Short mmCIF file of C-alpha atoms in Angstrom, two decimals:
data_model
loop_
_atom_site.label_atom_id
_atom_site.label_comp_id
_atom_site.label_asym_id
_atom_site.label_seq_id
_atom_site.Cartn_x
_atom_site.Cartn_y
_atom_site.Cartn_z
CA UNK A 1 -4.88 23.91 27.61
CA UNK A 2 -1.67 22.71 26.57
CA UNK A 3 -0.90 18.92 26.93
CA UNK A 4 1.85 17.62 28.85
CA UNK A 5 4.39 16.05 26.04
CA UNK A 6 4.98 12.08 26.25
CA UNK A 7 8.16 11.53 23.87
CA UNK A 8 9.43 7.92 22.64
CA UNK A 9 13.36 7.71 22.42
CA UNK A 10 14.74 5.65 19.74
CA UNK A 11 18.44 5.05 20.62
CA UNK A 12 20.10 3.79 17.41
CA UNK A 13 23.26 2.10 16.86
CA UNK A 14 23.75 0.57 13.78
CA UNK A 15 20.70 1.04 12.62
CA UNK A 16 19.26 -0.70 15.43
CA UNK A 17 17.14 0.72 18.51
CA UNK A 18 19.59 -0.35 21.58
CA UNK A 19 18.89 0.86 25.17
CA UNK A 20 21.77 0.32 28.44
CA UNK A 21 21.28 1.45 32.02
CA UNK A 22 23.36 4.20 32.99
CA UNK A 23 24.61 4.76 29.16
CA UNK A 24 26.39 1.31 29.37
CA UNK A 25 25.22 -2.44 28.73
CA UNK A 26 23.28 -2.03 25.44
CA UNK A 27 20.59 -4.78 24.53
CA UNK A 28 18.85 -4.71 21.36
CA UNK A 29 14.69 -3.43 21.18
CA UNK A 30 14.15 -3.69 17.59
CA UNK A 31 14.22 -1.75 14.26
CA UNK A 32 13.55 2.16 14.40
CA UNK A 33 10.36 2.49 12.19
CA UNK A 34 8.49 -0.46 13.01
CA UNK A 35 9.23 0.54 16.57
CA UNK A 36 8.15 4.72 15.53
CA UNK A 37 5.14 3.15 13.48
CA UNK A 38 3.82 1.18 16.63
CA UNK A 39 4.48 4.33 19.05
CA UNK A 40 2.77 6.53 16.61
CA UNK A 41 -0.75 4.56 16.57
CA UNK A 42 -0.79 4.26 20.57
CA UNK A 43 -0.75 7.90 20.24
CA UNK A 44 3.00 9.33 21.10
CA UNK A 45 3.11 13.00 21.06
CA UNK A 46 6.53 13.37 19.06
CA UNK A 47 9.69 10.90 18.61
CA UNK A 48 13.36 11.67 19.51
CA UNK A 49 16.09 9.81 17.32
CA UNK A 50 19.16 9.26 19.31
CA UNK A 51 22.20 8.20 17.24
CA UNK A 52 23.86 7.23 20.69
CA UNK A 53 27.17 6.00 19.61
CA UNK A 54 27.57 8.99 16.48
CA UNK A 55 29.77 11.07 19.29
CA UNK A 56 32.12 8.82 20.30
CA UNK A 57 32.52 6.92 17.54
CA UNK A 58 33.38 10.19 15.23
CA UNK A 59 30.03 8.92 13.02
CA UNK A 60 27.18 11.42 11.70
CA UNK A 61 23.46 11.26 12.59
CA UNK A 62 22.39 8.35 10.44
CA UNK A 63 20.30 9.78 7.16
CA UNK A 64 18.56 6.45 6.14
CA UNK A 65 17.44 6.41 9.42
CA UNK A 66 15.95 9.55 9.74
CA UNK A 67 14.39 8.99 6.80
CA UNK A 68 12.88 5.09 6.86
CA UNK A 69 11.03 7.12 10.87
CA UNK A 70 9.84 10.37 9.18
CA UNK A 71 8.46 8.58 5.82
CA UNK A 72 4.89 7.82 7.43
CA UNK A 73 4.93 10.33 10.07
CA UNK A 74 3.33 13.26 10.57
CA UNK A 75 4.51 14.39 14.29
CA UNK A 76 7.15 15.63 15.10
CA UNK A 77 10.85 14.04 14.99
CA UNK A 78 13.93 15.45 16.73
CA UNK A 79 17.24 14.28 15.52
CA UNK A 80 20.75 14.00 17.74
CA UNK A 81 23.63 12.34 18.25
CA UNK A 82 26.73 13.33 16.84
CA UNK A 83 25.43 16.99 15.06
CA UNK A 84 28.51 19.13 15.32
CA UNK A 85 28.13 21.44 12.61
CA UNK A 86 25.67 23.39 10.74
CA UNK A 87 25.96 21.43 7.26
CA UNK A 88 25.34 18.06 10.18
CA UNK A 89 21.90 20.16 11.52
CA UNK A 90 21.21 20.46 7.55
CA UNK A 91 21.79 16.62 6.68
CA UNK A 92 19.18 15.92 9.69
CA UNK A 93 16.35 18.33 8.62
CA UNK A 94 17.06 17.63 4.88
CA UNK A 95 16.38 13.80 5.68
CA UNK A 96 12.91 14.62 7.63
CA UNK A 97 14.16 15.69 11.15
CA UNK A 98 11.71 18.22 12.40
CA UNK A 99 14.30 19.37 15.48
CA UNK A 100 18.28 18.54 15.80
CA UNK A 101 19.46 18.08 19.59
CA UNK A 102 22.84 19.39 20.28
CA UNK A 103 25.08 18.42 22.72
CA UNK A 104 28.44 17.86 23.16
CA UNK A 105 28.89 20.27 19.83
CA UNK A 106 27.34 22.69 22.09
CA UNK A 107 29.08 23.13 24.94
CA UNK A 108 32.09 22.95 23.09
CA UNK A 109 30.60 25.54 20.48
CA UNK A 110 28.04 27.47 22.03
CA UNK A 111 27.45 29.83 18.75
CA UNK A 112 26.55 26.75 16.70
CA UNK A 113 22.90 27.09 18.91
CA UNK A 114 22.58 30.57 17.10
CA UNK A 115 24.16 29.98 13.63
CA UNK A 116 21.49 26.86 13.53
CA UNK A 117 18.66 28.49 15.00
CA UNK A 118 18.98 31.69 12.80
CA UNK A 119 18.99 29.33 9.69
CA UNK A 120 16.11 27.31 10.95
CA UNK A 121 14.53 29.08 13.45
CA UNK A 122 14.26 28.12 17.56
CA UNK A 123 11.98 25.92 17.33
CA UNK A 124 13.97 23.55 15.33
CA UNK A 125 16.93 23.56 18.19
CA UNK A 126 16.89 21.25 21.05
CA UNK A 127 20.10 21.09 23.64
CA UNK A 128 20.37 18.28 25.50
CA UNK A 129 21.93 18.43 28.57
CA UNK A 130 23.22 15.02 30.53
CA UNK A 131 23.63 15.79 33.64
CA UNK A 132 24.47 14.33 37.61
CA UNK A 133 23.54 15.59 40.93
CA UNK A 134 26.59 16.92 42.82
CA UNK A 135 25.89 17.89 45.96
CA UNK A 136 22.92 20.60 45.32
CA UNK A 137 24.20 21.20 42.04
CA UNK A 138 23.80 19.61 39.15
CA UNK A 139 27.04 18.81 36.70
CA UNK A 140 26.74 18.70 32.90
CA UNK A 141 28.69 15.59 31.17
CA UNK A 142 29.34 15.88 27.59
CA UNK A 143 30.43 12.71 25.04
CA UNK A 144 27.34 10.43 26.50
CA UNK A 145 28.20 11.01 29.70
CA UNK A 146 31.40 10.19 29.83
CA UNK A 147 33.19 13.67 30.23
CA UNK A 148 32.57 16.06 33.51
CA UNK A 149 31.72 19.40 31.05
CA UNK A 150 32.24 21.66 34.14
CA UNK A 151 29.30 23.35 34.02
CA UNK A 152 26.23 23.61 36.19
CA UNK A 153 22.98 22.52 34.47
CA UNK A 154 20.64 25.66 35.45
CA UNK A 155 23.75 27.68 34.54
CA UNK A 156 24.05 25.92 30.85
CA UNK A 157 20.59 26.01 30.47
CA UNK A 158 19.76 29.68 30.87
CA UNK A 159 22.39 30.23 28.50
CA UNK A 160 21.11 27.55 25.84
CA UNK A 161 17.92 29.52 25.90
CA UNK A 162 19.75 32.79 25.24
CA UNK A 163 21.54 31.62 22.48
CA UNK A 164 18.61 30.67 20.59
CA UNK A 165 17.76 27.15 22.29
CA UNK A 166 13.77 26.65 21.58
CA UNK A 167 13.92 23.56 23.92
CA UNK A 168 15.83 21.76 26.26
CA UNK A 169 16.04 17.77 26.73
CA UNK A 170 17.20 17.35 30.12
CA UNK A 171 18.77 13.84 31.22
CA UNK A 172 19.76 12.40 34.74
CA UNK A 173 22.46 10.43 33.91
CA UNK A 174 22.02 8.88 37.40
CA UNK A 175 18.72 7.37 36.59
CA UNK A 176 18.79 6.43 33.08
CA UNK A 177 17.56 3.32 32.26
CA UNK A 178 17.42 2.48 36.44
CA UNK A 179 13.53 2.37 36.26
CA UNK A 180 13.74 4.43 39.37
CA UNK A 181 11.90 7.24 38.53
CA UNK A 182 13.13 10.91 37.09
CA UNK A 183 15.13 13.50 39.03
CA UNK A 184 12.50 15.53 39.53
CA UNK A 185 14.39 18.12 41.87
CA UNK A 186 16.94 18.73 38.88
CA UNK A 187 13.98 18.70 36.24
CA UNK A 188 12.15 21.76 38.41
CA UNK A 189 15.19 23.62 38.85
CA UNK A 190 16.07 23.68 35.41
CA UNK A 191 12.49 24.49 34.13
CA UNK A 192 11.98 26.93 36.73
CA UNK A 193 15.33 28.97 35.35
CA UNK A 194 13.97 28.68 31.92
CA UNK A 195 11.10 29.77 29.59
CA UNK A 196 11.40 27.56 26.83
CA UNK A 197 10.01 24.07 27.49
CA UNK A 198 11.79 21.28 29.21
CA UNK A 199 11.97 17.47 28.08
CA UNK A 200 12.98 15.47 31.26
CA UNK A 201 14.51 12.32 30.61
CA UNK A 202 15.95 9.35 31.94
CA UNK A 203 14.58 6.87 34.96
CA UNK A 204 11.18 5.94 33.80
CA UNK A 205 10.09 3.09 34.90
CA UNK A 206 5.82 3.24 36.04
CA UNK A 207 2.87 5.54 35.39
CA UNK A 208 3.34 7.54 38.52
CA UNK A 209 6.89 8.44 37.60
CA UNK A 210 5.05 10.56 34.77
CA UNK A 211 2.72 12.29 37.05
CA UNK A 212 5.41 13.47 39.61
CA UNK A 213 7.78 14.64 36.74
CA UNK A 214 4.98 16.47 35.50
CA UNK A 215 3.71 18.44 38.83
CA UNK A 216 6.54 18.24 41.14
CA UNK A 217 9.31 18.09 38.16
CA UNK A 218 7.33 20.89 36.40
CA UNK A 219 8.73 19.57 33.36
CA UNK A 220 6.44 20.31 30.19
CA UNK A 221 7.36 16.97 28.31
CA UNK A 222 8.75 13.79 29.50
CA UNK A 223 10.55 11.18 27.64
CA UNK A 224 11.33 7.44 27.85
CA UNK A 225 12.73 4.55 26.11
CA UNK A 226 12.81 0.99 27.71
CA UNK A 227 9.59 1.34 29.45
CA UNK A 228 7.99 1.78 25.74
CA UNK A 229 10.33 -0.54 24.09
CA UNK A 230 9.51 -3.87 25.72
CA UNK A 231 6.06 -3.12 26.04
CA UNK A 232 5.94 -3.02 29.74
CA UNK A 233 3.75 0.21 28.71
CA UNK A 234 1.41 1.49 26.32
CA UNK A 235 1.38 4.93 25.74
CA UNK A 236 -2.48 5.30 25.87
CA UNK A 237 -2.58 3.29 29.19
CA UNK A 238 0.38 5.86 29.99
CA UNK A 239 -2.14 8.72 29.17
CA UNK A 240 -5.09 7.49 30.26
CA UNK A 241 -3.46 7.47 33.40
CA UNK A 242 -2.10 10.98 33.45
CA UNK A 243 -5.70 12.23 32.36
CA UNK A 244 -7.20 10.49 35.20
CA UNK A 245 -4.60 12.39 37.69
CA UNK A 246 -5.30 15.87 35.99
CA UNK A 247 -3.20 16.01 34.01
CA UNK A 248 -3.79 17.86 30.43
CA UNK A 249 -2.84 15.04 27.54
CA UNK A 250 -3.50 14.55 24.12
CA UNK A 251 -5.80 11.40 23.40
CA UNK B 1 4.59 26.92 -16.75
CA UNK B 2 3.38 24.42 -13.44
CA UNK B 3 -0.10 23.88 -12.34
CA UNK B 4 -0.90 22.26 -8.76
CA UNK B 5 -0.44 23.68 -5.42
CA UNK B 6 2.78 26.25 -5.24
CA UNK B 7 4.76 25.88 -1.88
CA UNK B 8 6.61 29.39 -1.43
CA UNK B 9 9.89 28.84 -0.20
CA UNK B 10 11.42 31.79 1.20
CA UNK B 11 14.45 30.01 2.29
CA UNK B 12 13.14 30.57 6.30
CA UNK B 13 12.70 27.18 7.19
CA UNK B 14 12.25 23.77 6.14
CA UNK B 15 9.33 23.06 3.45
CA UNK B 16 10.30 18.93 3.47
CA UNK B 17 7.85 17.96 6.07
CA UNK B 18 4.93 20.06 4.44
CA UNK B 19 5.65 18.17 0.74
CA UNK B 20 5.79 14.98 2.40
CA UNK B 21 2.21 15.74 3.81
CA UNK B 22 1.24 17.43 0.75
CA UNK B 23 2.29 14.42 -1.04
CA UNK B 24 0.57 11.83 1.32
CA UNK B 25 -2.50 13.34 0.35
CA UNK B 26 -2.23 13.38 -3.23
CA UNK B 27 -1.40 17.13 -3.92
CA UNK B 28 0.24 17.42 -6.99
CA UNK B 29 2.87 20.57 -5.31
CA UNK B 30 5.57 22.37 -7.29
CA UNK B 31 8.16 25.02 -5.73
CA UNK B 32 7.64 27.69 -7.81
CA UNK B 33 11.39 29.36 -8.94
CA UNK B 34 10.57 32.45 -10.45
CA UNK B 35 7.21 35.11 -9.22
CA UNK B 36 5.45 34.07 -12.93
CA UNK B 37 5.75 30.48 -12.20
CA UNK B 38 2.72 31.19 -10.01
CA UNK B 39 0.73 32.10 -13.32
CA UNK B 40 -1.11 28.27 -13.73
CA UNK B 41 -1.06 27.73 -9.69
CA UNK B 42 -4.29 25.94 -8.77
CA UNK B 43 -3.36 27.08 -4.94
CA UNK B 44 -0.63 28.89 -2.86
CA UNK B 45 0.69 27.78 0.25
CA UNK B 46 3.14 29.87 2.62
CA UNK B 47 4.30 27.72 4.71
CA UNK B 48 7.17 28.90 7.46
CA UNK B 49 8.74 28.91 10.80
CA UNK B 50 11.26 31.36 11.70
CA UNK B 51 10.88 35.18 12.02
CA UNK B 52 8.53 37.61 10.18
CA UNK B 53 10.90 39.62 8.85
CA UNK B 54 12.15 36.47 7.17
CA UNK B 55 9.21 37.68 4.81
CA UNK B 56 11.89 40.23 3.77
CA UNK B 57 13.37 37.53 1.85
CA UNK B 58 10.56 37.37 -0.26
CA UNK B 59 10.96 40.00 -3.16
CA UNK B 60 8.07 42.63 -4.05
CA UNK B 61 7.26 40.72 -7.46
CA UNK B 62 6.53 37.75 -5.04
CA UNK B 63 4.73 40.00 -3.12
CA UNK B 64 3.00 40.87 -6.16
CA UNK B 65 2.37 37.87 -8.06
CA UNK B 66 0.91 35.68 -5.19
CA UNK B 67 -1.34 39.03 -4.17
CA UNK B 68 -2.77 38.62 -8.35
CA UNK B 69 -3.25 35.12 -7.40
CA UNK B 70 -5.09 35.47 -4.27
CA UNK B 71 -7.09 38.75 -6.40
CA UNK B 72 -8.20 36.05 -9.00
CA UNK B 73 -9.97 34.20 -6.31
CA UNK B 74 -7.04 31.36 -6.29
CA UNK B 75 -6.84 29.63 -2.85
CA UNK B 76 -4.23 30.55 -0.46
CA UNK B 77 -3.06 28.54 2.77
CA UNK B 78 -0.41 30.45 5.11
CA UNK B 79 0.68 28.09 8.01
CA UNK B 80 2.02 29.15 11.12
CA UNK B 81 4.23 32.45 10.27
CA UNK B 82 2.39 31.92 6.84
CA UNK B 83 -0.62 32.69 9.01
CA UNK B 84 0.30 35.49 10.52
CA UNK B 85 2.24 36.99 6.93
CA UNK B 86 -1.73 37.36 5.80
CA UNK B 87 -2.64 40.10 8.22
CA UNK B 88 -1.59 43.51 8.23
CA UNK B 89 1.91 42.88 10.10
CA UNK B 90 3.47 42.12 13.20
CA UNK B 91 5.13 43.62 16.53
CA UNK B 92 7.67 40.90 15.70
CA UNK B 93 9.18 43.14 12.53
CA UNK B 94 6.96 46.54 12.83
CA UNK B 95 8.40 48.10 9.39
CA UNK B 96 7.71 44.47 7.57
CA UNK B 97 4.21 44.86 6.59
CA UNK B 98 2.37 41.76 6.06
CA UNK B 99 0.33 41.03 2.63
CA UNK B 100 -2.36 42.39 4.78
CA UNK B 101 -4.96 40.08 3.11
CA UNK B 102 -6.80 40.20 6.51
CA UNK B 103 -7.22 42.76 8.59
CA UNK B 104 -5.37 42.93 12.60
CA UNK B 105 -1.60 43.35 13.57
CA UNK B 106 0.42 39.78 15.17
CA UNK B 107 1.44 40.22 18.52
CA UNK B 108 3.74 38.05 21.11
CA UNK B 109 1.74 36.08 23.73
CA UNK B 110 2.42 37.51 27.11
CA UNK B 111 4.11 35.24 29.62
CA UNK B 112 2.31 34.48 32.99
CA UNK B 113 3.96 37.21 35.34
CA UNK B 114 4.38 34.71 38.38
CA UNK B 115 7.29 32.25 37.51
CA UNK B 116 6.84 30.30 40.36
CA UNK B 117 3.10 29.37 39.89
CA UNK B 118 2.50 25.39 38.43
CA UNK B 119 0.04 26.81 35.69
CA UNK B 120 2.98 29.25 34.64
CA UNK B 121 2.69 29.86 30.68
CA UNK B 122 5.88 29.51 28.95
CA UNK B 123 6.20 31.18 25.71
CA UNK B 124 7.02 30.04 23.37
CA UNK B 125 3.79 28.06 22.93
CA UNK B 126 5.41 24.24 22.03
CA UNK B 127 3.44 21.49 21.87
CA UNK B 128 -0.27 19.93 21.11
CA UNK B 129 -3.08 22.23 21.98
CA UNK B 130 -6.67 21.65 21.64
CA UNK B 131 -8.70 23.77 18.77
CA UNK B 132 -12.06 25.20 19.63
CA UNK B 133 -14.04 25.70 16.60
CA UNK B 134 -16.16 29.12 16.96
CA UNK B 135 -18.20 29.17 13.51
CA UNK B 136 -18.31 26.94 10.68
CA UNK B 137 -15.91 27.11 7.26
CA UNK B 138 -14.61 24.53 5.07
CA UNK B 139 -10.80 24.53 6.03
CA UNK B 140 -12.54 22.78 9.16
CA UNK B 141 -15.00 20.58 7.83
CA UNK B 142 -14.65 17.33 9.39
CA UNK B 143 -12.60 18.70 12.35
CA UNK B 144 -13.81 18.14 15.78
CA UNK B 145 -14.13 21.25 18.27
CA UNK B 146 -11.42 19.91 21.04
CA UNK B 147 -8.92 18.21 18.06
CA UNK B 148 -5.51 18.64 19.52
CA UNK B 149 -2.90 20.27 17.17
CA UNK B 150 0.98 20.91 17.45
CA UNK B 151 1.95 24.10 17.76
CA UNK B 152 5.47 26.27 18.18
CA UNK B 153 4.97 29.96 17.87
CA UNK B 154 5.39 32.86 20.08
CA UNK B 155 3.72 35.27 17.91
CA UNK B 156 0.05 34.76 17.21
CA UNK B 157 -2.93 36.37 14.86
CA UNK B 158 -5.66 38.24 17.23
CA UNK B 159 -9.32 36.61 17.16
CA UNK B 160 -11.37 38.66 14.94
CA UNK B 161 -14.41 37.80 12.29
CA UNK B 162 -12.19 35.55 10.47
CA UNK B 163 -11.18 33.47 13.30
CA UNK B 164 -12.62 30.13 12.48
CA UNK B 165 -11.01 28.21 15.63
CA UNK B 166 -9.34 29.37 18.74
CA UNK B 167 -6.50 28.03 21.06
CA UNK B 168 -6.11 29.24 24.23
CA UNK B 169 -2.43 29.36 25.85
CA UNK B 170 -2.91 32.06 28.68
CA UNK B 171 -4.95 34.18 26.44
CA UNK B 172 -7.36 32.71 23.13
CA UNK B 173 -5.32 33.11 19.70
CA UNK B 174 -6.53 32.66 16.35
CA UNK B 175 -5.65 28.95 15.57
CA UNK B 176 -7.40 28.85 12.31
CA UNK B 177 -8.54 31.98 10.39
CA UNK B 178 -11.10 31.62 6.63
CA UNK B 179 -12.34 34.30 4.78
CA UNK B 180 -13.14 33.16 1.42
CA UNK B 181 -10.56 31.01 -0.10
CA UNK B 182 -7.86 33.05 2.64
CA UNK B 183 -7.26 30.43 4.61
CA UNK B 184 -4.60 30.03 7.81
CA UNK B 185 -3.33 27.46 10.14
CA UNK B 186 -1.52 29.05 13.21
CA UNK B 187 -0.34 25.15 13.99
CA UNK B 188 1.93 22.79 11.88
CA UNK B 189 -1.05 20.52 9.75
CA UNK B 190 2.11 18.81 8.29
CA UNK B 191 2.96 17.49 11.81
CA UNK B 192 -0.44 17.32 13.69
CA UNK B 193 -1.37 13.67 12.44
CA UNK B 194 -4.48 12.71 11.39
CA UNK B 195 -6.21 16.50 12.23
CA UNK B 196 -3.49 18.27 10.36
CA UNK B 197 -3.95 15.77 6.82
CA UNK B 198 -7.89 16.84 7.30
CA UNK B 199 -7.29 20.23 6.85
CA UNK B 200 -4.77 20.23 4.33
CA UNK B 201 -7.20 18.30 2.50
CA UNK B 202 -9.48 20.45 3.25
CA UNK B 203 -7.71 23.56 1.48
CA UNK B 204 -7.07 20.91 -1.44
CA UNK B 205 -10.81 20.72 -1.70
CA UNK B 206 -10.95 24.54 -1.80
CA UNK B 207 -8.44 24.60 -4.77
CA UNK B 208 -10.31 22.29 -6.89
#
């Protein structure tokens, strides 16, 4: 049976892994391969590098980065942050990324899905999609949040997968980094629209957070970031957990 | 002329996470630019991701060459569409044959019908699956029956008598297929930890 996904986020800044609440109030957690090193031998299922400040800041995906994680790994690594153009999706695989995550370079260029899954095939294109509750609705923000992209999230997300999308990293911009849990009504209806898998992201914050996103999130991966960071949890105490709940994990 | 393992690149695809693997292990791998630099190869690996009739790319003196490789009893390791490029072909691209090393025809998996049930199969197949071993062969030597394994595929090889280990995602697929030094790896080895390095050192083994 297939596992359910557990995904460590590395959001780097400077060559530093930084993590805020809300996408604001950034405190440092440490440097990006010791922390992908220590992840990898508790028994993380794949790593997501975040350049988190690459949008706004007009910077690129950061290649010595990329490359210092992927050096001693062999699972898989998604790159994003700041990939706006094919010859940007390039630099990232070239340097060891196994995935790019598009974004904001999405919605504003929807082809660029296509053009970079038809040179690298599906499975190596990830949108992420930041996104609010609004009423029953859910609204996509691009640039980290910080611009209403005036689209709906099941809406964006049925197209991603038709333009090529192989998987979808879905963040609640309301709960990241609250510790509050994940939105688990916008993680099912965006993984009930689609086909392709769905990452849900942001409000982690205990064990049983997992197992809800999992059943009644029907998400097929989740990720986190602070809860791994600081070492308030292990990622085999994570999964040991999930197994003993039912739910299908790799240990 | 280069000896070693020959990683085909046929420009579908990304072959810098299968050297780094390669090279982790000790392979000594070359990318071989012209059909005759497979003369000296030692072994042949197809790697790929991507489409099957991305195999179009590959020319019929590659085509060629690697089958008068694999005729001289040279090892060959196809992973994930590299699998699936050893059979006869695929629904995926029905006028692309395959090199039809092994006999069956690729097919997609079938999605569960009933979107709204919580076991609901999602195709594609992403993610770490477990492998259960059905017979014994030396690409799995040292490979525990219930060793999980990433795949991402939506395509897959049918079970037949050179299924070595199956997968089951709705419906068992051949996850690992031997027959003789034809070997294939429906998941990514390069990005399956630990498992993964086995059986690439496994095929290393086979290669001498």
């Amino acid at each position: 049976m297939l596992s359910k996904r557990i995904i460590a986020c590395l959001d780097v800044r400077d060559g530093q892994v930084v993590k805020g609440v809300n996408f604001e109030g950034l405190r440092s957690a440490g440097d990006p391969a010791e922390l992908a090193r220590r992840y990898n031998l508790e028994g993380i299922d794949e790593l997501v590098i975040l350049d988190i400040t690459a949008t706004l800041e007009a910077r690129r995906a950061l290649a010595e980065t990329i490359r210092a994680v992927a050096r001693e790994l062999f699972i898989p690594l998604a790159v994003g942050g700041g990939i706006r153009t094919e010859d940007d999706a390039a630099a990232a695989v070239e340097a060891g990324a196994d995935k790019v995550s598009l974004n904001t370079a999405a919605l504003a260029t929807p082809s660029l899905i296509t053009t970079i899954a038809e040179r690298y095939g599906s499975q190596a294109v990830v949108v992420a999609i930041d996104a609010k509750t609004d009423g029953d609705r859910f609204a996509v923000y691009s640039r980290s949040g910080s611009t209403a992209a005036h689209r709906d999230a099941v809406e964006w997300a049925r197209e991603a997968e038709s333009r090529g999308a192989g998987e979808l990293l879905l963040t609640s911009i309301d709960r990241d980094g609250t510790k509050i849990g994940f939105d688990c009504a916008m993680t099912a209806a965006v993984s009930s629209a689609v086909s392709i898998p769905v990452i849900a992201s942001g409000g982690a914050g205990g064990l049983d957070h997992f197992v809800d996103v999992f059943t009644t999130g029907r998400a097929d991966a989740a990720l986190a970031a602070s809860i791994f960071h600081y070492a308030e949890t292990s990622v085999r105490s994570l999964k040991e957990h999930l197994k003993q709940r039912g739910i299908p994990v790799r240990l | 002329m280069s000896t070693g393992i020959a990683l085909i690149d046929y420009r579908a695809g990304n072959l810098t996470s299968v050297k780094k693997a390669l090279a982790t292990i000790g392979a000594d791998v070359f990318v071989p630019a012209t059909p005759d630099d497979l003369a000296d190869a030692q072994g042949i690996i197809v790697p790929g991701v991507g489409h099957f009739g991305a195999t179009r790319a590959l020319a019929a003196e590659w085509i060629a060459a690697i089958l008068n490789r694999v005729g001289e009893g040279r090892p060959v390791l196809g992973i994930c569409l590299g699998l699936q490029w050893l059979f006869e072909g695929s629904d995926e691209a029905p006028d692309c044959p395959g090199l039809g090393l092994l006999s069956g025809r690729c097919y997609k998996l079938p999605p569960s019908p009933e979107a709204s049930a919580d076991t609901r199969i999602k195709i594609p197949h992403v993610g770490w699956n477990s492998l259960a071993i059905t017979r014994e062969a030396s690409i799995v030597d040292g490979v525990e029956s219930g060793a999980q394994v990433y795949f991402t595929h939506s395509y897959v090889a049918p079970v037949t008598d050179d299924t070595v280990a199956v997968t089951d995602h709705g419906e068992p697929f051949a996850a690992i297929v031997q027959h003789g030094q034809i070997a294939g790896v429906q998941f990514h080895p390069e990005k399956s930890g630990d498992v993964g390095l086995r059986v690439l050192r496994n095929f290393l083994d086979l290669a001498g």
